[in-house]
Coordinates of C-alpha atoms and ligand atoms in Angstrom, one line a residue:
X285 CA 110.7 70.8 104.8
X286 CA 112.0 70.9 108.4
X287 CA 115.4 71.1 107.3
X288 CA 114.7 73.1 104.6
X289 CA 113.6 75.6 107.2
X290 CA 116.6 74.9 110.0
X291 CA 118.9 75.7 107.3
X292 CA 116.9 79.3 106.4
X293 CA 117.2 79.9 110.7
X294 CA 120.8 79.0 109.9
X295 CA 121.3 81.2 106.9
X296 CA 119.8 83.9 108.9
X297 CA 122.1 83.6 111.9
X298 CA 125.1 84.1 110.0
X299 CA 124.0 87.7 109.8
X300 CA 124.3 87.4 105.8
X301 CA 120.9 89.1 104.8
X302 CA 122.0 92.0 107.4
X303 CA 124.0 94.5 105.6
X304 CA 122.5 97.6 103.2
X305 CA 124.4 96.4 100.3
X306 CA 123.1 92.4 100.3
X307 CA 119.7 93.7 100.7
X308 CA 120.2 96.7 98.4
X309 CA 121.7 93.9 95.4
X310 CA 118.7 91.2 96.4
X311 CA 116.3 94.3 95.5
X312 CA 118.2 95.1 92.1
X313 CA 117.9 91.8 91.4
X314 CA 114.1 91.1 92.2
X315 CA 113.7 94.1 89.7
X316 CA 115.9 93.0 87.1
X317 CA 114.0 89.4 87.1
X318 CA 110.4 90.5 87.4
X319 CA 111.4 93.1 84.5
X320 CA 112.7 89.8 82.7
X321 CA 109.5 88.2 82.7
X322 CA 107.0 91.0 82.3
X323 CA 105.7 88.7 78.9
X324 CA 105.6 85.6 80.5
X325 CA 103.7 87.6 83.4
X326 CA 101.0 89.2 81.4
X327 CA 100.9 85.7 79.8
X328 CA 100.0 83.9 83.1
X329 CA 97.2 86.8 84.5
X330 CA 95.5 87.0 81.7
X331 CA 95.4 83.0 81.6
X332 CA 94.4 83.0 85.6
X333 CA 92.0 86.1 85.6
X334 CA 91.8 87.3 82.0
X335 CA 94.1 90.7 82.6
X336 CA 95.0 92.8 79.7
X337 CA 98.5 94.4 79.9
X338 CA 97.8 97.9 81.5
X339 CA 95.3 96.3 84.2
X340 CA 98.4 94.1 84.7
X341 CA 101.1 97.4 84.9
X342 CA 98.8 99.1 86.9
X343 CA 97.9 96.5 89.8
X344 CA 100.2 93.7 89.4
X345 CA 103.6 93.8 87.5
X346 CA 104.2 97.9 87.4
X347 CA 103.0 98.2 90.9
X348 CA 105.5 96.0 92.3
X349 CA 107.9 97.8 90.0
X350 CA 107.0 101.0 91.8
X351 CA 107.0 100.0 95.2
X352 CA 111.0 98.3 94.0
X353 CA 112.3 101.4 92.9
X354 CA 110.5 103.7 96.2
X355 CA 112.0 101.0 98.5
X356 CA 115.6 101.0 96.3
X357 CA 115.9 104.5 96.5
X358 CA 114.9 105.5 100.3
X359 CA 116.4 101.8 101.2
X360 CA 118.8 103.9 103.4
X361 CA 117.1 106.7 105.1
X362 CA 114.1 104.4 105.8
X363 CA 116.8 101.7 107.9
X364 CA 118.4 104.8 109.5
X365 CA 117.9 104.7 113.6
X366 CA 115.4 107.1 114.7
X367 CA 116.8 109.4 117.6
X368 CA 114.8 109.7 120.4
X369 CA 114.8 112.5 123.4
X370 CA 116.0 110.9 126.7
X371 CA 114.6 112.0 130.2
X372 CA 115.8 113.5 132.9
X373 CA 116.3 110.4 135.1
X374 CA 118.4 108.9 132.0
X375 CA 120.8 112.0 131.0
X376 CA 123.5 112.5 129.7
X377 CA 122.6 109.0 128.2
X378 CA 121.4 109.3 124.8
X379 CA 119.1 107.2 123.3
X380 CA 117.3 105.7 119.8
X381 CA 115.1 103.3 118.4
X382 CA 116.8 100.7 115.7
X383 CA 115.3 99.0 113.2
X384 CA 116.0 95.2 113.9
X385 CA 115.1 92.0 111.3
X386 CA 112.8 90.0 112.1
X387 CA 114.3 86.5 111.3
X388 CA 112.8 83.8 108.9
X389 CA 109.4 85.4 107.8
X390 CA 106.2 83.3 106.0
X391 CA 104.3 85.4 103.8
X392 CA 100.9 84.1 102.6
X393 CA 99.4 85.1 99.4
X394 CA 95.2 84.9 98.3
X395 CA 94.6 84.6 94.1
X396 CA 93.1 87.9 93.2
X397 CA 96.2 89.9 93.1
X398 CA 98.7 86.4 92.9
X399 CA 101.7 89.0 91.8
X400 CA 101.1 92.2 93.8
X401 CA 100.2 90.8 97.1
X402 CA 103.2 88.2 97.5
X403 CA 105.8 90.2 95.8
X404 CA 105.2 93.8 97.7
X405 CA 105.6 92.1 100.9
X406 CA 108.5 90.5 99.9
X407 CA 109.9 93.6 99.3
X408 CA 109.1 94.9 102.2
X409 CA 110.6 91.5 104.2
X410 CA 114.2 91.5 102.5
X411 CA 114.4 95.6 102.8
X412 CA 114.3 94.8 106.5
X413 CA 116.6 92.1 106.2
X414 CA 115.0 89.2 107.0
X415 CA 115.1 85.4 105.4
X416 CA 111.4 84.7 103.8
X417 CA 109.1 81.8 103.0
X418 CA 106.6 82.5 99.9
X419 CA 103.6 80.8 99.9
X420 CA 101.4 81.6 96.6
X421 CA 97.6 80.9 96.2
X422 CA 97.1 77.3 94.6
X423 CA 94.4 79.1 92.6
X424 CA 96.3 81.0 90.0
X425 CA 98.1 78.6 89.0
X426 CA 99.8 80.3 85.7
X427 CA 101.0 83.2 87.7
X428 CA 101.6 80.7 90.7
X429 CA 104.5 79.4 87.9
X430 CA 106.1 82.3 86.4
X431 CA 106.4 83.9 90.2
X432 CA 108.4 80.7 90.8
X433 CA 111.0 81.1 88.1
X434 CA 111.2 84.9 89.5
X435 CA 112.2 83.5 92.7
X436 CA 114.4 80.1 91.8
X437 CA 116.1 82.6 89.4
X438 CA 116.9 85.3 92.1
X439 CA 117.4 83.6 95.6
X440 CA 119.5 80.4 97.1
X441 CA 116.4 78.4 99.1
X442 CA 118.0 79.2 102.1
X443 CA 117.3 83.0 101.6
X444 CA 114.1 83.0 99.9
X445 CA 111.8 80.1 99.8
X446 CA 109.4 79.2 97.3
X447 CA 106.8 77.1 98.9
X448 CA 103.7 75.8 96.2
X449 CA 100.7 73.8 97.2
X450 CA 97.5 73.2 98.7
X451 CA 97.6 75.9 101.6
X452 CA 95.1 74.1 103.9
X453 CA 98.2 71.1 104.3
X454 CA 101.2 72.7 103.4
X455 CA 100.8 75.8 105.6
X456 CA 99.7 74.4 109.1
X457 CA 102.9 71.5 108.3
X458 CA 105.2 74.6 108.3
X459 CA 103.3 76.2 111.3
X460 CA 103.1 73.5 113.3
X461 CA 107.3 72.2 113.0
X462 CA 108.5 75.2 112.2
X463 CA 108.5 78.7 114.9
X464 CA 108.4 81.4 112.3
X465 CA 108.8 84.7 113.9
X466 CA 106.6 86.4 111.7
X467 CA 103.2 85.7 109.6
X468 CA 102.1 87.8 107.0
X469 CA 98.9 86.5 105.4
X470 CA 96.5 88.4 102.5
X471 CA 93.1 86.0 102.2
X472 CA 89.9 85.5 103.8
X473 CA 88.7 86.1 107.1
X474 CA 87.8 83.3 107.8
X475 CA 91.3 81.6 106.9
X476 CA 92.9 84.6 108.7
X477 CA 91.6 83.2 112.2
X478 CA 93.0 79.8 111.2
X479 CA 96.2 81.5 110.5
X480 CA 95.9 83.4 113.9
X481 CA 95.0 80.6 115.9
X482 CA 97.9 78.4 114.8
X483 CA 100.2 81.4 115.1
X484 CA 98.9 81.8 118.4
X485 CA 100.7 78.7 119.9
X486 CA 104.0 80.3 119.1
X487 CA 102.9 83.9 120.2
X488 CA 104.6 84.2 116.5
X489 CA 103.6 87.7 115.6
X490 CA 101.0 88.1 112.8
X491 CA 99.6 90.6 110.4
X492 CA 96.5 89.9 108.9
X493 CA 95.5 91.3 105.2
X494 CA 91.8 90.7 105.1
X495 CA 88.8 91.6 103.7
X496 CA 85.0 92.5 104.1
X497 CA 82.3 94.6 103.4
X498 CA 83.6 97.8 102.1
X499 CA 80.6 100.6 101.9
X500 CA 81.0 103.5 99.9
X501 CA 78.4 106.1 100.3
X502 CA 77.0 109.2 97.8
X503 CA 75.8 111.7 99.1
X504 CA 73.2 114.9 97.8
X505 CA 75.9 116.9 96.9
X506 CA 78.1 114.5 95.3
X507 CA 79.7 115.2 92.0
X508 CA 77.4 112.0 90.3
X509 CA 78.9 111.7 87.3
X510 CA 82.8 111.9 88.7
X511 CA 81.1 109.1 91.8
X512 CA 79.9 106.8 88.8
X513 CA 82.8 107.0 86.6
X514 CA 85.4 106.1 89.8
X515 CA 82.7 103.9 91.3
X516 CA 82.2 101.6 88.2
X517 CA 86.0 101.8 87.7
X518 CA 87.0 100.2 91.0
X519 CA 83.9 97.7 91.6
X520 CA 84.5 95.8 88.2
X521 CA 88.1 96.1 87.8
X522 CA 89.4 92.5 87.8
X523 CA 85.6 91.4 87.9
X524 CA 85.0 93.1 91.3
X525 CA 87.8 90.4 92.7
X526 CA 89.0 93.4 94.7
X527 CA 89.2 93.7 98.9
X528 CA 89.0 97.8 99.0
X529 CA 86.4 97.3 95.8
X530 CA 82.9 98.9 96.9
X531 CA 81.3 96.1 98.4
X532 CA 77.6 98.3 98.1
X533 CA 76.4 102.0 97.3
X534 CA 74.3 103.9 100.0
X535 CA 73.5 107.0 97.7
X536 CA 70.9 109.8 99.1
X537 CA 67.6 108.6 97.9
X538 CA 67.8 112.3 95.6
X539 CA 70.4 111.5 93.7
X540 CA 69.8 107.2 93.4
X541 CA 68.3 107.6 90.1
X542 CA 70.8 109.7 88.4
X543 CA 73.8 107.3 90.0
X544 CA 72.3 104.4 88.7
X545 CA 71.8 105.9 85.4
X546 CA 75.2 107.7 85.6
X547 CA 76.7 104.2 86.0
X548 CA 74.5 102.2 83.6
X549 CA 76.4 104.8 80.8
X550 CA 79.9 104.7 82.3
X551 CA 79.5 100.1 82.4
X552 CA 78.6 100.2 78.7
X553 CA 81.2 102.9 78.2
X554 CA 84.4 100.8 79.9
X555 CA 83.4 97.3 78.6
X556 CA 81.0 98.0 75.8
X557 CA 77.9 95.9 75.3
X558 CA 79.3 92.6 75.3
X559 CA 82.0 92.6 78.3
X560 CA 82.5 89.0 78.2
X561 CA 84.8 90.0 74.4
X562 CA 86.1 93.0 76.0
X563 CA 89.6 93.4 76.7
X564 CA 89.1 95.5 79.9
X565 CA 86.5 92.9 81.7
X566 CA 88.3 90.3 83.7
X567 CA 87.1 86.7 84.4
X568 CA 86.2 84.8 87.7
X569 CA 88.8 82.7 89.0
X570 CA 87.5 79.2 89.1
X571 CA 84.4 77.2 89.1
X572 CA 83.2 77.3 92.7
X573 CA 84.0 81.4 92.9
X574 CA 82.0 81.6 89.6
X575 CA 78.9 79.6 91.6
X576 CA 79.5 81.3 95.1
X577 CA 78.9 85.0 93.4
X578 CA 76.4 84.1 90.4
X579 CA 74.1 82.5 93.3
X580 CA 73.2 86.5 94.5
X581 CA 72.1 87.7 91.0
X582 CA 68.4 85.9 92.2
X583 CA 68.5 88.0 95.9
X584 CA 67.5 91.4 94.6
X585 CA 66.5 93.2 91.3
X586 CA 68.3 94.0 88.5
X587 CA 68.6 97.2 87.3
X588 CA 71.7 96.2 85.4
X589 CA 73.7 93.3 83.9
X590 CA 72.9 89.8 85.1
X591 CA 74.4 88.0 82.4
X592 CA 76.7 84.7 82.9
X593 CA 78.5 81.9 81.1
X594 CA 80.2 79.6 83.6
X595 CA 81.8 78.0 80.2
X596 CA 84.0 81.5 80.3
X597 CA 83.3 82.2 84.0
X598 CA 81.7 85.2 82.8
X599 CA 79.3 87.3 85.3
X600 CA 78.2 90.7 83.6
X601 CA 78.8 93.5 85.4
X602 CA 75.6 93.7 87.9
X603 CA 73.9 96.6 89.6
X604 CA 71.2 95.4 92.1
X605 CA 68.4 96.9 94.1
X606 CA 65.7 95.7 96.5
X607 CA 68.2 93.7 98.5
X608 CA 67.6 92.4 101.7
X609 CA 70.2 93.2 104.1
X610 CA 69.8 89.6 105.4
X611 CA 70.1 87.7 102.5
X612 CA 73.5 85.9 102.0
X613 CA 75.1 88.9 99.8
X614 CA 74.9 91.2 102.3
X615 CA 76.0 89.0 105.1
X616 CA 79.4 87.7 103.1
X617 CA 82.0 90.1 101.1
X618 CA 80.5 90.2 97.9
X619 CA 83.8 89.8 95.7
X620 CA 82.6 89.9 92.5
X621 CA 81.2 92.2 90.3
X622 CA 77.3 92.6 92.3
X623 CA 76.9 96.2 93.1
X624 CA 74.1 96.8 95.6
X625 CA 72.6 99.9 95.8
X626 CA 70.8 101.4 98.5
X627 CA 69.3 105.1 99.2
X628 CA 69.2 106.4 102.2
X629 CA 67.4 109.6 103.7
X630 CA 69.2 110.0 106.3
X631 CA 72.8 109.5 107.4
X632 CA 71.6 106.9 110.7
X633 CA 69.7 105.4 108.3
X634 CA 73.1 104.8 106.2
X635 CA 75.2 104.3 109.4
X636 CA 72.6 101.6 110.5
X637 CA 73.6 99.4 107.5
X638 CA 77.6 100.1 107.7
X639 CA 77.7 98.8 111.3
X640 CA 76.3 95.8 110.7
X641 CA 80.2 95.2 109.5
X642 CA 82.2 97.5 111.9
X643 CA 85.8 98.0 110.9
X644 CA 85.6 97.5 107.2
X645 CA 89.1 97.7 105.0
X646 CA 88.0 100.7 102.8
X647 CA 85.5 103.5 103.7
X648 CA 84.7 105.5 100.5
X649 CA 82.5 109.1 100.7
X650 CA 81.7 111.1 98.0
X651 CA 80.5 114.5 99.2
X652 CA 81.1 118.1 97.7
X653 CA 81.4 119.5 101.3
X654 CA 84.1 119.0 104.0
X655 CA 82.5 119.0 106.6
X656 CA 79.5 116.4 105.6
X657 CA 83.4 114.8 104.6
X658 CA 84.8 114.9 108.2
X659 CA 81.7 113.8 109.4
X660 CA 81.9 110.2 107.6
X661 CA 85.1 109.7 108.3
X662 CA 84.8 110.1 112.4
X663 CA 81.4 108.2 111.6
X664 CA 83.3 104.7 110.5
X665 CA 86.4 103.6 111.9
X666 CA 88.0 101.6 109.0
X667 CA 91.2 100.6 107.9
X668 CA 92.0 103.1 105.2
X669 CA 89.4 105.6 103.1
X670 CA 89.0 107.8 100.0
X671 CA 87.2 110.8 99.9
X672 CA 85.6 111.3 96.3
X673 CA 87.6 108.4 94.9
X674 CA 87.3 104.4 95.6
X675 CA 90.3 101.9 96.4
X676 CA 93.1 104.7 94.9
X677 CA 94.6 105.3 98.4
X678 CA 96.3 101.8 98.3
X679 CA 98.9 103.0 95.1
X680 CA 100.3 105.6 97.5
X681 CA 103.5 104.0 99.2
X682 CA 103.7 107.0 101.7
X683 CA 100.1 105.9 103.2
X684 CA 100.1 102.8 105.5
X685 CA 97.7 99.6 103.9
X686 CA 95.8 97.4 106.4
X687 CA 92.5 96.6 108.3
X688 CA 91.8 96.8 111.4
X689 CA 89.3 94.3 113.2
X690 CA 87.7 92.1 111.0
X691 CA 89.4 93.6 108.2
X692 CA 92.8 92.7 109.4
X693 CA 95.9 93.8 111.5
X694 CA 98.8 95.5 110.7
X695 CA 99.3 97.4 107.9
X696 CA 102.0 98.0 104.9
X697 CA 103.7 99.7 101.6
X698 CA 106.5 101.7 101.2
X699 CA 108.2 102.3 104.7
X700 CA 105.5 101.2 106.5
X701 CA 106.5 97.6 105.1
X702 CA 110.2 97.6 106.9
X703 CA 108.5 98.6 110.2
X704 CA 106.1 95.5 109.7
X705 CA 109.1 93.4 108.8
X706 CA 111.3 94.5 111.6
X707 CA 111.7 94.3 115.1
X708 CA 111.3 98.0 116.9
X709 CA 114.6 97.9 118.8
X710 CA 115.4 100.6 121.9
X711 CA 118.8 101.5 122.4
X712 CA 120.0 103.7 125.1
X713 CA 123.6 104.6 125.3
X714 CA 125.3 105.9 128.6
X715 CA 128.4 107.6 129.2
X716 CA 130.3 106.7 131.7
X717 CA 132.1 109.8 132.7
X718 CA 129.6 110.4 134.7
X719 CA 127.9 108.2 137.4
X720 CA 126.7 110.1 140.2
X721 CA 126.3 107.8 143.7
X722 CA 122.3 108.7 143.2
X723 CA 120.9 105.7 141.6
X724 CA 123.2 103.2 143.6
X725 CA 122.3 101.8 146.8
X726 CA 121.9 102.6 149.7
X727 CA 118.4 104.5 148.8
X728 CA 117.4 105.8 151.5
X729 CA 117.3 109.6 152.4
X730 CA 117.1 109.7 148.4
X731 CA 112.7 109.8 148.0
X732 CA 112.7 114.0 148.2
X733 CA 115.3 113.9 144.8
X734 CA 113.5 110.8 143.6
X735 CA 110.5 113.1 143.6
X736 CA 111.6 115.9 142.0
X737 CA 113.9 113.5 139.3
X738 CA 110.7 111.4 138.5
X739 CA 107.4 112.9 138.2
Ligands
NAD246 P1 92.0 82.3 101.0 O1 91.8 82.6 102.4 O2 91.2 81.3 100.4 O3 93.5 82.0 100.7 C1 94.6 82.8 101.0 C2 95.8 81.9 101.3 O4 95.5 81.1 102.4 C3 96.2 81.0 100.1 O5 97.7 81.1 99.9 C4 95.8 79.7 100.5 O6 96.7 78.7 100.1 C5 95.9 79.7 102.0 N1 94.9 78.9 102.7 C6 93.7 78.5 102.2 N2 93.1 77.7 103.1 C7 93.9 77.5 104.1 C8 93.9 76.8 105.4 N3 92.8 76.1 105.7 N4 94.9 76.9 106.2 C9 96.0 77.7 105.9 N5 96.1 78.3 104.8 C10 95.1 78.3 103.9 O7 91.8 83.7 100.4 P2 91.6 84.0 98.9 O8 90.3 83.4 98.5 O9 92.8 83.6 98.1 O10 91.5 85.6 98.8 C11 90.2 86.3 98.9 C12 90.1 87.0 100.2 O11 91.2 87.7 100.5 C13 89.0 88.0 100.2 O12 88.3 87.9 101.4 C14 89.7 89.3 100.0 O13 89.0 90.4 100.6 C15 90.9 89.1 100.8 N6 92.0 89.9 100.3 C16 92.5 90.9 101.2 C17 93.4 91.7 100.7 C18 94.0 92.8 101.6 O14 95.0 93.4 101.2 N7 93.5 93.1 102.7 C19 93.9 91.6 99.4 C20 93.4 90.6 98.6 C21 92.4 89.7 99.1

């Protein structure tokens, strides 16, 4: 593995991933190859997580296919050095900031998105130019494989490694014989600090992907039936395996009952009565996910759901009440499909419950007014929100993805992705047909024109 990596270092010093036209033809190529195996990827998500094809084209496959063909087409005017004024002191130099690779990157991928969060990254990495290690989740292991053909097909080793395997061995071996001179990791938070820690000996520079306890609250004047129909939508997608999904619903204690029954109809309407046979109700990952979320059905009531079959690592889609905001689910993200619900009367009341997890990833409000609107949004500092919607912000390439805090560091998507991956370079360039005697030595007699120059 050592070599494997020296040679990537290597490969990366010949300046061979530097040029517009390599990385514009490793990009066609990406695109042409995940095109290839769109079958064989529906194939392995809906064997990993149960996915029908439009989920897939949505979040996974067409997503990435998006983000491709934004990246291919502004590759240019995205890499372009940004011009800068330059002060008084520094005329008639001129000056700008340049967009610099990073070098051999390692980008970390979690299970619940295996396609989407490796591959948009990796876009993201080789737009800027740089040489990339991929390491996949171990957990979705059908996706895990096809995403390896992508690669082997596409990329010499020394460009753009595929690295499989358990991540709690195979990651710190890279980390610890390896300096990468970037991390990007999408998981847990509590893996996230591992990640940080290690990266930390290195002062390798990170950004974190992570997760938490996304609120999303309702208030009296919310539209109800538009907040159930977009609530439900998000929170179950992919069996509530989401990090922006709603983690729990604060509604104003008017309108609770008419939400819950507004999204009692809209549940039976997406996945019909029996969502373990329906095409559009995802599965748990694995066994010990399947425990680790069935285990809060018994810390509230039910007003919904509650169903499970851990032979098809099925848990119906849930909406609970009377929850204690001490019992586990509300200390831990929730990922799954357990909604919460909680009314409020007044907004401290509400804000009381949000900052017991500052900084979530997603804040989502749905309010008919803008200023009860703005008011939210100063209210909790968060890394990304939606007004009137729920996790749709994140399929907008123009809008920077990331956390902040707990949720994570950093952010991503479209060109926010190259200025992750690359280094922020300043240039100043100075003329020299001009190089008055005032900055040179001797100083002194100089501190009245000092004073006026700089100030
Ligand atoms: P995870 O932390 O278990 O695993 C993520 C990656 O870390 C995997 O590739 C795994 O191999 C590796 N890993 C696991 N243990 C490790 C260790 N001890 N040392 C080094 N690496 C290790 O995360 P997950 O369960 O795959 O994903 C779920 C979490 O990810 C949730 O908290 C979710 O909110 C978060 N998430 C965040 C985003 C985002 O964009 N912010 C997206 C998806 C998921």
């Amino acid at each position: 593995m050592e070599q494997m990596l020296a040679s990537m270092r290597s490969y990366f010093q010949s300046g061979a991933t530097q040029s517009l036209s390599f990385r514009k033809t490793q990009l066609l190529r990406l695109r042409d190859a995940i095109i290839a195996h769109e079958e064989a990827l529906y194939i392995a998500l809906y064997q990993d997580l149960k996915k029908g094809k439009e989920e897939c084209w949505v979040t996974e496959n067409g997503f990435v296919i998006s983000e491709l063909n934004a990246t291919i087409s502004n590759l240019e005017a995205w890499l372009e050095p940004t011009p800068v004024p330059t002060n008084l002191l520094n005329l008639p130099s001129s000056s700008r900031i340049e967009k610099e690779p990073l070098g051999v990157v390692l980008i970390i991928g979690p299970w619940n998105y295996p396609f989407q969060l490796l591959f948009t990254p990796l876009i993201g990495a080789i737009a800027a130019g740089n040489c990339v290690v991929l390491k996949p989740s171990e957990f979705a292991s059908a996706t895990e494989q096809v995403m390896k053909d992508i690669i082997v097909s596409c990329f010499a080793p020394e460009y753009i490694l595929y690295m499989s395997g358990d991540g709690a061995s195979v990651i710190p071996a890279m980390m610890q014989s390896f300096v990468f001179d970037h991390v990007f990791y999408t998981g847990s938070t509590a893996v996230g600090r591992l990640i940080y820690k290690m990266a930390a000996e290195n002062l390798v520079p990170v950004t974190l992907e992570l997760g938490g306890k996304s609120p999303c609250v309702v208030e009296s004047d919310a539209n109800i039936e538009i907040a159930a129909k977009r609530i439900v939508m998000t929170k179950f997608s992919n069996a509530g395996q989401m990090c922006v999904a709603p983690d729990y619903v604060l509604v104003h204690a008017s309108k609770k009952d008419a939400l819950v029954k507004a999204m009692r109809k809209r549940i039976e309407q997406y996945f019909g009565a029996l969502p373990e046979e329906s095409e559009n109700y995802g599965k748990i990952i694995n066994e010990k996910q399947f425990d680790r979320v069935s285990a809060y059905l018994s810390q509230g009531k039910i007003l919904y759901g509650g169903r499970v079959n851990r032979n098809i690592l099925f848990i119906e889609p849930t909406l609970l009440e009377e929850v204690s905001l001490d019992a586990s689910i509300m200390r831990d993200e929730i990922f799954g499909p357990i909604l919460p619900i909680f009314s409020f009367e007044t907004k401290e009341q509400a804000l009381q419950i949000i900052q017991r997890h500052p900084n979530p990833l997603a804040f989502y409000v749905f309010t008919a007014s803008g200023s009860v609107e703005k008011g939210w949004l100063k209210a909790v500092p968060c890394g990304g929100a939606c007004v009137n919607n729920a996790s749709w912000h994140l399929t907008n390439h123009n809008l920077p993805f990331g956390g902040r805090g707990f949720s994570g560091t950093g952010a991503y998507h479209g060109k926010f992705s190259i200025e992750t991956f690359s280094h922020k370079k300043a240039v100043m360039k100075t003329p020299t047909w001009f190089d008055p005697a005032l900055k040179y030595p001797p100083l002194k007699g100089k501190l009245k024109l000092f004073k006026w120059i700089i100030r």
